[in-house]
Short mmCIF file of C-alpha atoms and ligand atoms in Angstrom, two decimals:
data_model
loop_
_atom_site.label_atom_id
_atom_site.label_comp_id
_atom_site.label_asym_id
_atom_site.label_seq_id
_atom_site.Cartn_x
_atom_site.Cartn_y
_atom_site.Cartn_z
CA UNK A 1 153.96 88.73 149.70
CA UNK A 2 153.48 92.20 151.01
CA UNK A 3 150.47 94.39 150.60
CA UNK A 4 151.24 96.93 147.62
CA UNK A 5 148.47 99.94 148.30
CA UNK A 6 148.71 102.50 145.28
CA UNK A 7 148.23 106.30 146.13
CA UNK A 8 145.18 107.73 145.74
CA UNK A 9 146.43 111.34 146.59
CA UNK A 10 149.20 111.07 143.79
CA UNK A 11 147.01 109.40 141.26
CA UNK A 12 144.51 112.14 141.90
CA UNK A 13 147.18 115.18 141.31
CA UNK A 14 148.55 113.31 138.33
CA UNK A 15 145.24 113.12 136.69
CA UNK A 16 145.22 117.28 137.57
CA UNK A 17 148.30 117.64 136.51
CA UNK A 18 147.79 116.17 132.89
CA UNK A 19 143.98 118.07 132.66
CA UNK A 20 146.06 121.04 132.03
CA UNK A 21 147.87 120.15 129.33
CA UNK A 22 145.16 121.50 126.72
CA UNK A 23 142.62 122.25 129.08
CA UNK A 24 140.03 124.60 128.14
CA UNK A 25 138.10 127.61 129.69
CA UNK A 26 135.22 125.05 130.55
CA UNK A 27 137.15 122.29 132.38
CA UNK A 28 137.23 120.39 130.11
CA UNK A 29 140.30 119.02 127.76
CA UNK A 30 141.05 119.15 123.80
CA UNK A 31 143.99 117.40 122.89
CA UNK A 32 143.82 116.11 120.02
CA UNK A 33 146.33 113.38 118.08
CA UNK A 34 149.75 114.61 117.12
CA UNK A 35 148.84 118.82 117.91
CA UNK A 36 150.77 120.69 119.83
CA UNK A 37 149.10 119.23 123.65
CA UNK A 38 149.13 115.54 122.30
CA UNK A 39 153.21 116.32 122.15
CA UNK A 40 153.54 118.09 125.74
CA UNK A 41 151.40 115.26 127.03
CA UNK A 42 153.78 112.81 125.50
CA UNK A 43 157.01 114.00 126.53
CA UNK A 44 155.57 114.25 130.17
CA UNK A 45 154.58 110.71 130.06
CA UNK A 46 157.98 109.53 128.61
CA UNK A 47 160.20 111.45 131.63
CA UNK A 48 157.41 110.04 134.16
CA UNK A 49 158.00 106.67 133.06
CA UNK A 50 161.68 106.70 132.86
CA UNK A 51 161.37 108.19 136.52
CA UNK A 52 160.31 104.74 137.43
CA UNK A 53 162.83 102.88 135.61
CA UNK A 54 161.31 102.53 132.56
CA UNK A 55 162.95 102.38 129.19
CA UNK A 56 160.18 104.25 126.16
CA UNK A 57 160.41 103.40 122.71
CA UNK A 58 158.05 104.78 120.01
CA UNK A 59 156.85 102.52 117.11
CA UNK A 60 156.42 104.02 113.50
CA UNK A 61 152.80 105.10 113.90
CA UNK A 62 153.83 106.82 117.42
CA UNK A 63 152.77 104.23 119.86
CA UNK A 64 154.72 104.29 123.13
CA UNK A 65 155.84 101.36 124.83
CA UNK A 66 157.53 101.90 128.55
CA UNK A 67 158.97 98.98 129.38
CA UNK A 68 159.83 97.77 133.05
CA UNK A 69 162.03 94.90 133.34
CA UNK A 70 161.37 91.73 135.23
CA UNK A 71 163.03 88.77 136.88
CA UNK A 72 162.16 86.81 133.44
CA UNK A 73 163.91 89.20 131.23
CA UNK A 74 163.16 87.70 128.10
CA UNK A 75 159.75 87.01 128.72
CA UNK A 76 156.87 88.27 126.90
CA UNK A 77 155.55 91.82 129.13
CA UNK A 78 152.28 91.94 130.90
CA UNK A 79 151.01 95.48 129.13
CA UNK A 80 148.70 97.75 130.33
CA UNK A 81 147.63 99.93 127.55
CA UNK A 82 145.01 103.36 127.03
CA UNK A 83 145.39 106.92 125.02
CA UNK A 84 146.44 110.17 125.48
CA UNK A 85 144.45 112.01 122.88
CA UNK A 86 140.66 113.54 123.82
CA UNK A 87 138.03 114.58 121.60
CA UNK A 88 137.71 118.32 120.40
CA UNK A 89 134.95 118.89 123.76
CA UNK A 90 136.73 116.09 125.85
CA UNK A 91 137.28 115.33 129.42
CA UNK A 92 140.06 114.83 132.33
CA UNK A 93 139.42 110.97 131.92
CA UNK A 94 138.76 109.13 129.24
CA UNK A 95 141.94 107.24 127.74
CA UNK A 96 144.31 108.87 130.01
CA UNK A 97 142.88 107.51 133.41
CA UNK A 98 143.86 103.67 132.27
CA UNK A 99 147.43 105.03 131.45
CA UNK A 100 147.75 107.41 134.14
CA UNK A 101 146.52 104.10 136.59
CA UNK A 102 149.02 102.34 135.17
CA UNK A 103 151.77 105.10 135.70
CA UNK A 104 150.55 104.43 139.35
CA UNK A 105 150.91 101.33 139.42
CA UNK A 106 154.59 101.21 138.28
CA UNK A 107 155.20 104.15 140.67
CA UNK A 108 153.83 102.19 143.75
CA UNK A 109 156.12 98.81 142.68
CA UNK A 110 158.54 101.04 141.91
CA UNK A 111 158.88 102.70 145.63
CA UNK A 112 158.23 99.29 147.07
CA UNK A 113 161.32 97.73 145.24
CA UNK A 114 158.94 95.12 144.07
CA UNK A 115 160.44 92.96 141.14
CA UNK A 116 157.42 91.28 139.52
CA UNK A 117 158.05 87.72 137.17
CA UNK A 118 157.73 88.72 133.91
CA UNK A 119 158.18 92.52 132.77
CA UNK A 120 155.68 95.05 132.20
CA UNK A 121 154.83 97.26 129.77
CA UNK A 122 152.90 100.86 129.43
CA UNK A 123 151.06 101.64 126.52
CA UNK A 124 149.67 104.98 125.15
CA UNK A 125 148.11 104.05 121.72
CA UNK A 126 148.17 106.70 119.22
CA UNK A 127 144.45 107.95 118.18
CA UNK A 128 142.10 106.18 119.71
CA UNK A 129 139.55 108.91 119.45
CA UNK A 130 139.81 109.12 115.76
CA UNK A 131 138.37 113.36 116.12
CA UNK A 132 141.67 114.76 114.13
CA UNK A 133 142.17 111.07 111.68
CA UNK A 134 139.73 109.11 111.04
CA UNK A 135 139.56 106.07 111.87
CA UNK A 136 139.58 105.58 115.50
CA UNK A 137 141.39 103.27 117.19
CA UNK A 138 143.93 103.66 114.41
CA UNK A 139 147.25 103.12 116.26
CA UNK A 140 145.88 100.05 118.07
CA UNK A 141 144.35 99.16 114.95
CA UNK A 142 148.32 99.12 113.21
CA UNK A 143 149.72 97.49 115.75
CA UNK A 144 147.34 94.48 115.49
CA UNK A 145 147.95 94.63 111.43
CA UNK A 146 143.84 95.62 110.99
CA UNK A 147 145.25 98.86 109.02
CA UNK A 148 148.83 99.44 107.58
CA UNK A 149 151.42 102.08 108.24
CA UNK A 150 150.77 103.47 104.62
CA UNK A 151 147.07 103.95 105.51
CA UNK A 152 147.18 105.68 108.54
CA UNK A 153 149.96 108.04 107.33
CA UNK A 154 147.60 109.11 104.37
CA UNK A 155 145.03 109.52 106.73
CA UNK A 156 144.07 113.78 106.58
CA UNK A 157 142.72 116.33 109.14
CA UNK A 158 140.08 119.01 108.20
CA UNK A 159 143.06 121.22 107.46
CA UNK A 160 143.77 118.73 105.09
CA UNK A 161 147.47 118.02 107.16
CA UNK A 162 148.42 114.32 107.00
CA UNK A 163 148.97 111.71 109.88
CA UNK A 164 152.53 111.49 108.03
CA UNK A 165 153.15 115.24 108.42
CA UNK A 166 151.79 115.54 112.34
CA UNK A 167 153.77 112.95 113.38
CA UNK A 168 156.83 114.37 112.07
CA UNK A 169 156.01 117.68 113.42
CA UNK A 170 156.30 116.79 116.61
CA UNK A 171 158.43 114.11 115.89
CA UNK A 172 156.92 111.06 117.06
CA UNK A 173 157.62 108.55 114.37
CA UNK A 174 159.46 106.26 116.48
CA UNK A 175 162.08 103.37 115.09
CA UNK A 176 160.28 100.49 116.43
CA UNK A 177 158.82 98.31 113.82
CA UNK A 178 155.02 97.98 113.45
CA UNK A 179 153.86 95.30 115.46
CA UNK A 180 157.18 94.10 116.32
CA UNK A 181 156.23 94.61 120.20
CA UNK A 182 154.56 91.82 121.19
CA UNK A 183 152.25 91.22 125.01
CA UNK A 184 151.89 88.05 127.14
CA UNK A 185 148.37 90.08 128.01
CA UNK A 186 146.82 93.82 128.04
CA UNK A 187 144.67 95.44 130.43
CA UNK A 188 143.05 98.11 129.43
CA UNK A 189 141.24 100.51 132.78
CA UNK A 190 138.68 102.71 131.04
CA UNK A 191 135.69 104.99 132.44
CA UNK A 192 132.58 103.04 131.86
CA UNK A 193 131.32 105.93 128.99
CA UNK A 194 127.86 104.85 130.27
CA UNK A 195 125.57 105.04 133.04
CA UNK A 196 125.13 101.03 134.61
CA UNK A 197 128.02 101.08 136.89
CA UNK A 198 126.90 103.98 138.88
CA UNK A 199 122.63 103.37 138.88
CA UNK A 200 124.31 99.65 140.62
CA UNK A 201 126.62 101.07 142.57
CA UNK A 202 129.92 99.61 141.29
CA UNK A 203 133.03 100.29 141.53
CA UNK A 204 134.32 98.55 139.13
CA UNK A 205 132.93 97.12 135.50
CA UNK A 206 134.93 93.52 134.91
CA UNK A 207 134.64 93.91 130.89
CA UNK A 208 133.99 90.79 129.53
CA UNK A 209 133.88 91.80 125.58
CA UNK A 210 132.68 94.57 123.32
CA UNK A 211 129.12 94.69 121.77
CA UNK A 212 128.73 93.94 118.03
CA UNK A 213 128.19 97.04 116.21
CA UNK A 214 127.00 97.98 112.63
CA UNK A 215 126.51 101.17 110.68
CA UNK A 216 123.70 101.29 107.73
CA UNK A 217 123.13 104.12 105.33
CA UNK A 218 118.86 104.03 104.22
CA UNK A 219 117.54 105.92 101.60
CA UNK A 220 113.71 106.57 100.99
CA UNK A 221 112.47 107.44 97.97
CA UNK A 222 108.31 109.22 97.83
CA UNK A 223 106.84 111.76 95.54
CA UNK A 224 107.16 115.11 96.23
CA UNK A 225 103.70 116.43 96.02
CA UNK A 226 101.66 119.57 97.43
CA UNK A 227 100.95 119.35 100.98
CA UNK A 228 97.55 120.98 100.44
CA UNK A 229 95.88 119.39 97.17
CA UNK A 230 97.13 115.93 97.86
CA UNK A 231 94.85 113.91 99.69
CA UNK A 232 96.17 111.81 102.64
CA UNK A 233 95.62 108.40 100.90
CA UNK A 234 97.39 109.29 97.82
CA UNK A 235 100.87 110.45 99.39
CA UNK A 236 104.29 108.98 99.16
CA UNK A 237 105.47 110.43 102.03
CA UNK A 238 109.72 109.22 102.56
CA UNK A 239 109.65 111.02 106.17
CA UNK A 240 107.04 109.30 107.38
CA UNK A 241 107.78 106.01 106.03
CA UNK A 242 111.19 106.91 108.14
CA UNK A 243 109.32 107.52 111.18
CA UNK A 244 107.69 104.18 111.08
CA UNK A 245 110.72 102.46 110.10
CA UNK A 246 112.49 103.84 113.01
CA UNK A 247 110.00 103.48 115.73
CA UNK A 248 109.55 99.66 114.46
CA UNK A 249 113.17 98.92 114.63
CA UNK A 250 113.31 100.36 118.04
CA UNK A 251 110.82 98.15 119.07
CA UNK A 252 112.78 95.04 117.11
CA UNK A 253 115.52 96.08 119.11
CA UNK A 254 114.07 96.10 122.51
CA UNK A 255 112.29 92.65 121.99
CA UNK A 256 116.02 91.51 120.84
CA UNK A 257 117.78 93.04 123.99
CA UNK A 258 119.74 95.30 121.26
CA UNK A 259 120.10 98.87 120.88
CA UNK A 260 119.00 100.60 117.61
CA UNK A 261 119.90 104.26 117.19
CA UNK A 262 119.02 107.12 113.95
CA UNK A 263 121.43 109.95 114.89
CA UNK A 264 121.07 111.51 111.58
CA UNK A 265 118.25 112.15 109.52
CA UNK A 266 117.97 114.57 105.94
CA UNK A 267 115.02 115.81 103.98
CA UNK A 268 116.50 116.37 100.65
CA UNK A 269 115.45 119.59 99.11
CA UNK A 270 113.12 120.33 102.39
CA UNK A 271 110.11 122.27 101.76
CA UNK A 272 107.51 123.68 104.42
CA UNK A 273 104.50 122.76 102.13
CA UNK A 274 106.17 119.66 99.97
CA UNK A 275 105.90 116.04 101.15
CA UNK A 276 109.18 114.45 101.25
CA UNK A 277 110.11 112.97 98.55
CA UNK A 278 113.52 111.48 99.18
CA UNK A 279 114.80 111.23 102.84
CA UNK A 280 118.26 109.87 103.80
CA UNK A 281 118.98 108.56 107.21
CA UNK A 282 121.82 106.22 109.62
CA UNK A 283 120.79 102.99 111.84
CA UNK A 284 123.22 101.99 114.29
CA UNK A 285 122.26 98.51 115.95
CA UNK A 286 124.48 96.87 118.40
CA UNK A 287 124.03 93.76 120.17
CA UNK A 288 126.38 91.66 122.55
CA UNK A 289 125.76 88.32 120.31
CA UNK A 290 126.68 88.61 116.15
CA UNK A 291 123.93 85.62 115.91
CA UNK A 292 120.96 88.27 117.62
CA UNK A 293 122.76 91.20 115.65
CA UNK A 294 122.06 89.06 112.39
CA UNK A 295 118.02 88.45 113.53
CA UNK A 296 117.58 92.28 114.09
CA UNK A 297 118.79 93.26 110.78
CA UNK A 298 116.82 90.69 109.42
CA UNK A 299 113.68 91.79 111.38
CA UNK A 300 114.60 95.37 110.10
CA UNK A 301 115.31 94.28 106.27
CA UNK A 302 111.76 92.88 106.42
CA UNK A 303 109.68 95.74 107.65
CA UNK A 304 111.56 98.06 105.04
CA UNK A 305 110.71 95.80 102.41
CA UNK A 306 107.21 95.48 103.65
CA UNK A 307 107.06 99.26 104.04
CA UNK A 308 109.19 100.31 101.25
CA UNK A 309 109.32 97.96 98.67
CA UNK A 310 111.63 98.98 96.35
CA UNK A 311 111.48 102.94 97.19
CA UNK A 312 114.31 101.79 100.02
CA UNK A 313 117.82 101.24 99.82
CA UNK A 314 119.43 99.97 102.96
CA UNK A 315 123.31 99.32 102.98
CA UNK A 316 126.11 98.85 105.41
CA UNK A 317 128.56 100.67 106.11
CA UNK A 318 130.74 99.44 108.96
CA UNK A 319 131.18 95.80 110.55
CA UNK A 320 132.45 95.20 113.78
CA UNK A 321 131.86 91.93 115.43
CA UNK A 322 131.50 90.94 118.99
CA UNK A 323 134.81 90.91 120.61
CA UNK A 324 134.76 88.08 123.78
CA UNK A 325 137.80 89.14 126.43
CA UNK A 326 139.80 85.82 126.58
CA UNK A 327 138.81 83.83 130.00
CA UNK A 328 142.25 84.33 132.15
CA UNK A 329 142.61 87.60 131.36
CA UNK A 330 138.77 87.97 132.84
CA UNK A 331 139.48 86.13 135.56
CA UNK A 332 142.34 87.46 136.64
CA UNK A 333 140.13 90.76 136.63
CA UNK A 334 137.59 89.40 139.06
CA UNK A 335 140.58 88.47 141.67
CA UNK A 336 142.25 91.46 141.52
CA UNK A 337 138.66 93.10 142.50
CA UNK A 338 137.85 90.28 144.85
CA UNK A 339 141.54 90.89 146.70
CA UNK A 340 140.53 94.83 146.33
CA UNK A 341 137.63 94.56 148.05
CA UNK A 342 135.67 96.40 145.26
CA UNK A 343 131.94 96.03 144.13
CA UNK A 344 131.90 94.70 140.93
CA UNK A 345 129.73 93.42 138.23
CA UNK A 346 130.34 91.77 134.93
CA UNK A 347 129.82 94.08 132.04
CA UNK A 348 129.65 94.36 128.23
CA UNK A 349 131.07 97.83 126.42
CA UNK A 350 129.03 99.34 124.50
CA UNK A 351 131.78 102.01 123.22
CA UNK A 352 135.02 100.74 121.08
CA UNK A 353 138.64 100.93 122.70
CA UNK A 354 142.10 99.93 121.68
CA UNK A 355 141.16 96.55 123.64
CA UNK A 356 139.16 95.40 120.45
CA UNK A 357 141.88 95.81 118.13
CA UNK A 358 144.92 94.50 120.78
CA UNK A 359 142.15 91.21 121.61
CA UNK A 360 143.33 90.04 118.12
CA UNK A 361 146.81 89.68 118.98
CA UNK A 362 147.38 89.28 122.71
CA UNK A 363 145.03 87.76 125.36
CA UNK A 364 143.33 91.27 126.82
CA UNK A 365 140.57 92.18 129.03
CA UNK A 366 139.30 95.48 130.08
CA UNK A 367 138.67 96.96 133.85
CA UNK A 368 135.67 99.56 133.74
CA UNK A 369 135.54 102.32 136.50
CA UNK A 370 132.16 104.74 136.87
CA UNK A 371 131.53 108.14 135.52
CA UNK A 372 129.27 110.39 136.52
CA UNK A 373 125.87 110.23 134.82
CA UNK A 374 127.50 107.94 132.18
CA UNK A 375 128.85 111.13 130.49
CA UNK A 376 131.94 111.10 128.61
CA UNK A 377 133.25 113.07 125.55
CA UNK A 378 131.72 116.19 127.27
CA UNK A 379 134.26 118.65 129.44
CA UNK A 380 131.99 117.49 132.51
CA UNK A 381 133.03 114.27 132.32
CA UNK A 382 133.46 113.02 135.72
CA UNK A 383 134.88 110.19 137.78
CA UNK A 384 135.46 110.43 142.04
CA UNK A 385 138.74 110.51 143.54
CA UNK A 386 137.95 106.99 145.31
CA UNK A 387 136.94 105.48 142.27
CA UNK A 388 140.09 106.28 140.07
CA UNK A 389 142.27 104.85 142.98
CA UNK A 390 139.87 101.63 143.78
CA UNK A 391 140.41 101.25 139.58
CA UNK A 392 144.09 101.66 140.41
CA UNK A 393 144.41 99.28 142.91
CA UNK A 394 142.22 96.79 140.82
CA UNK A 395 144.52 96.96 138.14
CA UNK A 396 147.81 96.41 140.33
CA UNK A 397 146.11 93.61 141.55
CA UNK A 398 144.91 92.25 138.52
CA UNK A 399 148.57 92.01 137.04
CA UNK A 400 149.49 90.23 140.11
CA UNK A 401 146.92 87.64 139.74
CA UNK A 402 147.52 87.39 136.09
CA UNK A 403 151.15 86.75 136.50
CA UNK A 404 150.30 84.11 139.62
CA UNK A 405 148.23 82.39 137.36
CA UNK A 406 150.83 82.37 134.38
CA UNK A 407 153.47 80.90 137.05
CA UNK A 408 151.29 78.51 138.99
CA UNK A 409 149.71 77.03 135.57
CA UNK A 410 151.24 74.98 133.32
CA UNK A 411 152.22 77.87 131.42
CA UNK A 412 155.89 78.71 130.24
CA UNK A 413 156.43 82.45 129.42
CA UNK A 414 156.68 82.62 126.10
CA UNK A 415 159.94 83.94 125.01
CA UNK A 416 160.06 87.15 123.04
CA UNK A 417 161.84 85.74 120.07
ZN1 ZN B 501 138.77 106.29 125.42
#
């Protein structure tokens, strides 16, 4: 077979090319799902893949699907699937590097004439950031029948302008029925969003699954009382019962190998010289096992009861559990890197992608490339030249082997209908 090398230079310019479509004054890039960029960016992508021989269609939520035919033409596609949209303060890299890789990788089989097995397909999933519409991941989220088409169209911005009215504007509500697209796999190429890959010098993350996360609203309730007649040992003090609470389930965290986070905290009614009497504030825990998830919010139930008694309210208010990548797809990750000559190491994301949703449906795995200082979701989010195009090459190579090990197993395609 001969030796397909992507093209570092082009994948490099491509990534430029795309920063400017809503790039702002500080490098970085805001464009944001279904405005005015989101649309430039999409009609670029669609003549780029139809360059290539590529035919685009658009589902009913505004998912894109370029399809490139194989020698099995009515075999299922091997996808490779990311986003277009940023965040409001966003970067030149996160979503857009996994589909711009993949636009490099059907422009390097395309200029080597190279017919693979079964066709592939190009995904840019509508929303993942969930900045303009809330949810994220909503587009991957339809596909995978997690939300319907009725609920992300009533989905509203801050303007209060509907999902249903932005995609019409720029007239993205494709004709393909929801879900009606179906994968053999999907690969998903993603910055890393975190720091591990480059303290270990990596190149390359081989995703094995997503952490378990979960959300919890906790309200404290004290007595508001004068902060200067009110001895120390007869205070009800909610903000320092918060302190403890989340100093202790930091500590329950680390014991756990988890992660515990409070990234928002009110006094309500906050007074210089009152003692909080009611204080409201989020937990975010996250662990790579449901089963440890489930001890730490046990652990962390306790020590508010034990605290709190009855002053405390704890609730959730978001669920996700631990996605595992499925085995082949994995595996046909750690070839492709082994045949690429990359440094890799096996790695768990800690940040959500279209991957979780798409696991449900179609065998998927993710490839993770570095960014600088982990940052991401920040204009000076950063990623080298070399390591976008050893991710490239990775992910060329990982189709390969994925489709090797589809034809050498046991396996017959499965048939699209
Ligand atoms: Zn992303």
């Amino acid at each position: 077979m001969q030796n397909l090398m992507i093209d570092g230079d082009r994948l490099w310019q491509t990534i430029m090319e795309t920063a400017a479509l809503g790039a702002t004054a500080d490098g970085g890039v805001r464009r944001l799902t279904l405005g005015a960029e989101d649309k430039q960016v999409r009609d670029w992508f669609r003549d780029e893949c139809e360059a290539v021989g590529c035919t685009v269609e658009v589902d009913e939520v505004g998912n894109m699907f370029a399809r490139r035919p194989g020698r099995s033409a009515d075999a299922l596609p091997i996808a490779i699937g990311s986003h277009l949209d940023t965040q409001p303060t966003g970067g030149k890299f996160d979503g857009i590097l996994g589909v711009l890789a993949g636009l490099e990788v059907f422009r390097t089989l395309h200029a080597a004439g190279y017919e693979t097995e079964m066709p592939l397909m190009l995904v840019n999933w509508t929303n993942e950031e969930g900045a303009r519409f809330a949810p994220a991941m909503l587009g991957s989220g339809v596909h995978a029948g997690v939300f319907d088409k009725a609920f992300a169209d009533s989905r509203t911005d801050a303007d209060g302008v509907s999902f249903a009215e932005a995609i019409e504007d720029i007239g993205y509500r494709g004709t393909t029925p929801i879900g009606q697209i179906r994968f053999a796999a999907m690969f998903e190429l993603h910055i890393e969003q975190g720091p591990v890959l480059e303290r270990e010098n990596a190149d390359i993350g081989i995703v094995t699954g997503v952490q378990a996360m979960r959300w919890y609203d906790l309200a404290i309730r004290g007595r508001e009382a004068h902060a200067g007649s009110t001895p120390m040992d007869m205070r009800c003090d909610a903000l320092a019962d918060a302190a403890s609470i989340i100093l202790e389930t930091q500590t329950a965290a680390r014991s756990l190998g988890a992660m515990a986070t409070t990234g928002q905290l009110s006094i309500i009614s906050p007074s210089r010289n009152v003692i909080p009497g009611h204080v409201t504030l989020s937990l975010d825990l996250r662990h790579e096992s449901d089963e440890e998830l489930d001890r730490l919010e046990a652990a962390v139930s306790h020590l508010i009861a034990k605290l709190c008694g009855e002053r405390a309210h704890l609730e959730v208010v978001w669920n996700s559990p631990a996605v595992h990548f499925d085995p082949r797809c994995i595996q046909a990750v750690r070839d492709g890197a082994a045949k690429s000559h990359a440094a890799t190491r096996e790695i768990v994301s800690g940040a959500g992608h279209d991957s979780v949703y798409v696991s449900g449906v179609a065998p998927t795995a993710m490839i993770f490339v570095p960014c600088k200082d982990g940052l991401s979701h920040n204009p000076a989010e950063s990623t080298e030249e070399d390591q976008c195009s050893i991710g490239a090459q990775v992910l060329l190579e990982t189709i390969i082997a994925y489709q090797s090990s589809m034809v050498s197993g046991d396996q017959t395609f499965q048939r699209q209908s």
